[in-house]
Amino acid sequence: MNCADIDIITASYAPEGDEEVHATGFNYQNEDEKVTLSFPSTLQKGTGMLKIDFVGELNDKMKGFYRSKYSTASGEVRYAAVTQFEATDARRAFPCWDEPAIKATFDVILIVPKDRVALSNMNLIERKPYPDDENLVEVKFARTPVMSTYLVAFVVGEYDFVETRSADGVLVRVYTPVGKAEQGKFALEVAAKTLPFYKDYFNVPYPLPKIDLIAIADFAAGAMENWGLVTYRETALLIDPKNSCSSSRQWVALVVGHELAHQWFGNLVTMEWWTHLWLNEGFASWIEYLCVDHCFPEYDIWTQFVSADYTRAQELDALDNSHPIEVSVGHPSEVDEIFDAISYSKGASVIRMLHDYIGDEDFRKGMNQYLTKFQEKNAATEDLWESLEQASGKPIAAVMSTWTKQMGFPLIYVESEQKEDTRILKLSQRKFCASGPHNGEESPHWMVPISICTSESPASAKLRLLMDKPEMTVVLEDVNSEQWVKLNPGTVGFYRTQYSPSMLESLLPGIRDLSLQPVDRLGLQNDLFSLARAGIISTVEVLKVMEAFVNEPNYTVWSDLSCNLGILSTLLSHTEFHEEIQGFIRDVFSPIGQRLGWDPKPGEGHLDALLRGLVLGKLGKAGHKQTLEEARRRFKDHVEGKNTLSADLRSPVYVTVLKNGDSTTLDTMLKLHKQADMQEEKNRIERVLGAISSPELIQKVLSFSLSEEVRPQDTVSVIGGVAGASKQGRKSAWVFVKDNWEELYNRYQGGFLISRLLKLSVDGFASEKMATEVKAFFDAHPAPSAERTVQQCCENILLNAAWLKRDADAMHQYLLLRKSPSSTV
């Protein structure tokens, strides 16, 4: 059976109705995390009772059964005991058959100090004094349904809670650190709305009597969907009405929606093996948006999906070192590696495309059939396709296997010609590669659900078709020569589009006059940016398009534009004209900055708050003089307690003053960090500390990242913040990671934090020399669960180098020309 870091003292087996036989040998296979128990004679077949007496350790690795450090109100350090078993760490808490398909029921009894809260998956059924020690109690929980080991959980610690009953009668509690029950209310509200929404959507009731959501101080992931006892980072669960910013509320709503979806999709029906992990994660990452859209329609969350998940997945999936959604998985270290943007974000994107292709009603029918047929069992990707195929009558398996079994996605090239009142489109597909046009003999092909709209009705499809071959001709009736034609309205299909120059020309005014819907303005800009990045078009073309966004009102469109300008800014930090691109950023962002101002206006909502924070931060980082002066003034008032900054303005103000600050500024920020009571505020500060400019202070920030002041899961964002902030920061962070590799690796090995750390520290380099250096370092210091990330990083560094070589001069010329007085645009 599976067993890791556990010492077995005795073991025995009693066949039903027969006497107990003691095991005579324990053979540990540590590499495979297994133990073999040997008995003096062959055991008879049939049921029986296996008893194991063992000792394990409450470790500091944030996996298995581990300890999580917290401080009481008086500052005393204490520990809670908590679990994180996914993917393969239940075996660190008790010997078991630790595979998703080997399901069982669990009867949990915990013996704990009597002044501590003890929780598990099920409701408590008995609590009695422990005979051997009057300070302990024995706590017994109801038997679980048939379930996988990775979803078992226990928590022992000090917590307060808020509770309610959902409309369908489930008891919902949110457990918070002591004294912070108030901060659990927002999540409680979301959870209580979400359970009935999913019950209704799947037409399957929530199967347990209760659900607890609990905030854990030291937690590696964002959250974990243990059945009936969902664990969260504090920042993914706690909201303080005064000190939480709008983006934190949105994040909490999404994570709660994601974890509760798993209670059905993952917990009730579980993937057969880790190869199908994407099904769990992709599905939950899609439906969390559906759920938040239901609870908070004012968030415009589906537009944000495109920027947060869809474009992120395409960026990774264009690399040669990407991988298919379905990956065969052997050793546990390979499981950790697939918790990445492909499983989550590409998974969610292809499910969104599938939902659109099938239609909501048939999709729900198919989901219900799947959940009913496989409840308390395991299923594979094909099983879901079969249920959806039966419900919709469409060739789901054939279409979807092109998206899950081969990596990458297509670039669709479109040309058009007008014949009287019809528009004839020629479409062709090839694999989209980050390194430029796919020139292999055999490009893979996809079955692509394509929809086409015209300027007559930009938000709805005039025509839908399934492109199942490399080339197609499409005829659109009743389209006059004045109208533009666009593929992929809503940016739902998982492909990029390259239009012929004349088609593109006719679409661009739709950005300026806002006749294209926001998600399509975003998609068009993002496609052009990635075509430039791949060398298929010139980056100067994209800079021109970016200037057309001056009238843009939509937060998410700005957010995506801002990301892409950030990528350019990082790229050009390797050149002599980094200041020119800062000037460009100031020009693009100052009109909207002017319109928004610093203070919220009456009637503004969630998205205005997000946009203001984004724009001011962008202007501050780019050295916009008025923004810097105002940020300094407000920061001074904030620190002196005259006028506290609203939570939504803190990040932009902090980053602006730090970027232009000295050692006094840094000391003030560190003092604010120490005084902060909320983890959200500590994280907010940790993420921006890297903006400081001087090399000595950068060193100070890096050392701070490994200090006791920073929780272990947050060190990564401090180092990442340094690497992402400046050329100097990037150099220093890489040296720091190399110098402290042993400590960092010991902390995070075999988890996805190690991959995140690497990506954040080295992705911004842009020379062949650096790619070689990164590769050599990891050849000498292997990190198995991050192997693919290392390859992706090296590929990105080489792509950056090629991009600079190809386009740097042209960009420099363009940036200089637009500043020269004679030029008119």
Short mmCIF file of N, CA and C in Angstrom, two decimals, residues 79 158 182 187 322 328 372 443 758:
data_model
loop_
_atom_site.label_atom_id
_atom_site.label_comp_id
_atom_site.label_asym_id
_atom_site.label_seq_id
_atom_site.Cartn_x
_atom_site.Cartn_y
_atom_site.Cartn_z
N TYR A 79 0.39 26.53 16.67
CA TYR A 79 0.26 25.74 15.44
C TYR A 79 -1.11 25.10 15.35
N GLU A 158 -7.62 26.70 16.32
CA GLU A 158 -8.50 27.67 16.99
C GLU A 158 -9.17 28.54 15.93
N GLU A 182 -16.40 38.15 11.35
CA GLU A 182 -16.99 39.14 10.45
C GLU A 182 -16.48 38.98 9.01
N ALA A 187 -17.90 35.38 1.98
CA ALA A 187 -17.79 34.03 1.43
C ALA A 187 -19.02 33.20 1.80
N SER A 322 4.68 22.96 -24.79
CA SER A 322 3.37 22.83 -24.14
C SER A 322 3.09 21.33 -24.02
N SER A 328 -0.44 11.45 -20.07
CA SER A 328 -0.34 10.22 -19.29
C SER A 328 0.62 10.45 -18.13
N THR A 372 -25.25 11.46 -12.72
CA THR A 372 -26.14 10.44 -12.16
C THR A 372 -25.57 9.05 -12.41
N SER A 443 0.82 19.84 -40.67
CA SER A 443 0.29 20.57 -39.52
C SER A 443 -0.87 19.75 -38.97
N LEU A 758 10.04 29.57 -10.66
CA LEU A 758 10.95 29.62 -11.81
C LEU A 758 10.42 30.54 -12.89
#
